[in-house]
Amino acid sequence: MASISSTGIGSGLDVSSIISQLVALEKQPLKTLELKATTVNAQVSALGDIKSQFSGLTDVATRLSTASAWAARNATSSNTGAATIAVTNAAAATTFTLDVDKLAQKQSVSSPQLSAGGLVGAGTLTFRLGTWSGVAASTAADAAASAALSTANSTAATAAAELGLANTGATDLASYAATVTPVADAYSNAYSAWVGAIGANDHLTPGLIQAEADALAAMTSERDALAIADPAALAGADAVATTSLGSAASASKGAAVAAATASSAASSAASAARATFSAAAGSADVTVTALSTDTVATLAAKINASSSGVVATTFFDGTGDRLLLSSKDTGEAAGFRVQVADTGDSNNDTDNVGLSRFAYDPQTAAFGMASVGISVQEGQNASARINGMVVTSKTNTLSGNLTGVTIDLKAVTTSSATMSVSEDVTLAVKNVNDFVTAYNTLNKTLADLTKYDAGTRTASLFQADSSILGLQSVLRNMLGSISTGSSYSRLSDVGIERQLDGSLKINTSKLSTAANNGTELQKLFTTDNSNSLTNGFAMKFAALGTGLLASGGAVTNKSKALSDALDRNAKDQAKVNDRAAATEARLRKTYTALDTKMAGLTALNSYIAQQVTTWNKSSS
């Protein structure tokens, strides 16, 4: 049967207390080790702050070591109503003039008017994107031909009316002459012959022209004869038909022929001046089918649903509907042609009836949307002059003409606008501020961690630590170094001045002067001399930080040393605990044996005492 024991019962000693005190004495070195571990952990945390701030300073220095970090630009336009300007850091500081001669625009056309809600006619519209040439000349020639044709028609009508009056006069004169002298009859016949020659004269054939002239001479001779033979009869004849009727008919006939000739010439000129269309490379015909039930609105919807590159809009002008078409993009090459296959009116594709009203093909003829009297806006490239040199663009944005410069054209100019690109010193000042802020943050941390407070007689975590003090020394030495390649050689030259506590302070007056001195401030930070002693300060600090934080660097080595110290401390604590545990086990074993021995002796003592008592009773 197992026994229940408690150390100390046999001996009567407080064995547990004795063992606890002895083990506590064995663990006494732990206090020192734990205090040391607390200090090292605090140093690890502080070193983490140092590493983070060194990394921050290194990042700033690395950014400032490139020229692009300093290349900010401002841009202004003297006429923002005509053009605005935007620049990137790649733009050079410069000033130039800008003249806007043309703005880029979309091609835009409209149809003749249809009754509101009227049907457009059946057939197909075929769209093709491309470039039109000679539209303005073609439109002007068509307008001239139309005007000449109108004049020809008008003068022809006038000539016919005048000739009709002359013929009526000749008939009336013949009736009158039959009632008077034979000489009057001869005059009447000559008058009739003259009117007939006027009607037959085409004002082109020499024989017909001469025939009219001969007839006029003959009529004049007979009139003179009548004037001598019978003045009264001549007066009567003039009352019936004056010679002015024939003269007016002759003049009108000549004017009509001249107008017809001019009309024919104008028509030929219009044919010769037809616009030409060049399809865009890679473009294809896009066909839209119109049904006999389609209106302007439904046709516009079909066009917009296609991939024609053309935008259709329904326009109500107050009395009727029109179809407006415009290209989606600006520029000459974004123009379009619309050809029609009109199946709703005897397949006549150019008669301005049915679907042909919606064609735009001035290369073929002036009909549909290219009809005379319908305004057309051609697709047009923007055109401007930069310092007098012509530049063009399919949009109203000029880019790529000057490196890093983009110009948005707003309006045509009548005088030159001045565009200026200048360096923006704001970024340079910000760069310096960023550097000073990062440095001062690190400097304060290093100072706080290495100081000794005489008042409280308290040392900081790294007071007298050669590694951390070495970092302070390296930073301060680098601040006092020089750089070559700029008109400035020291940081203090540009207003970055070291204070007694090691921090930096900016002299704004000196920094402003340096920031406005071209790229000299930038060079002080970015110059690469391939020499760590004379490189620009941004390059120096970037290289320093990279090296210190790299494997084998001072900060990294210090971090490893602290980590190793913690590992050793943990092992030392484990040894103390192990030794204390072994001591406790040994003591418990020893006192357990003592308890057992003392328990046996106590039992023997009790037995002997009992026997003595018994013997004493027997003796009595």
mmCIF file of C-alpha atoms in Angstrom, residues 32-46 460-462 562 566 569:
data_model
loop_
_atom_site.group_PDB
_atom_site.id
_atom_site.type_symbol
_atom_site.label_atom_id
_atom_site.label_comp_id
_atom_site.label_asym_id
_atom_site.label_seq_id
_atom_site.Cartn_x
_atom_site.Cartn_y
_atom_site.Cartn_z
ATOM 1 C CA THR A 32 20.680 40.755 -12.805
ATOM 2 C CA LEU A 33 20.068 38.803 -15.999
ATOM 3 C CA GLU A 34 16.421 39.905 -16.231
ATOM 4 C CA LEU A 35 17.377 43.554 -15.659
ATOM 5 C CA LYS A 36 20.008 43.237 -18.374
ATOM 6 C CA ALA A 37 17.443 41.650 -20.743
ATOM 7 C CA THR A 38 15.038 44.530 -20.104
ATOM 8 C CA THR A 39 17.778 47.018 -20.977
ATOM 9 C CA VAL A 40 18.786 45.153 -24.147
ATOM 10 C CA ASN A 41 15.155 44.882 -25.269
ATOM 11 C CA ALA A 42 14.811 48.631 -24.817
ATOM 12 C CA GLN A 43 17.995 49.102 -26.859
ATOM 13 C CA VAL A 44 16.623 46.837 -29.597
ATOM 14 C CA SER A 45 13.462 48.934 -29.736
ATOM 15 C CA ALA A 46 15.457 52.173 -29.786
ATOM 16 C CA SER A 460 20.431 57.006 -21.739
ATOM 17 C CA LEU A 461 20.263 53.599 -23.367
ATOM 18 C CA PHE A 462 23.302 54.143 -25.575
ATOM 19 C CA LEU A 562 21.970 43.178 -29.414
ATOM 20 C CA LEU A 566 19.543 38.639 -25.822
ATOM 21 C CA ASN A 569 21.039 36.268 -21.706
#
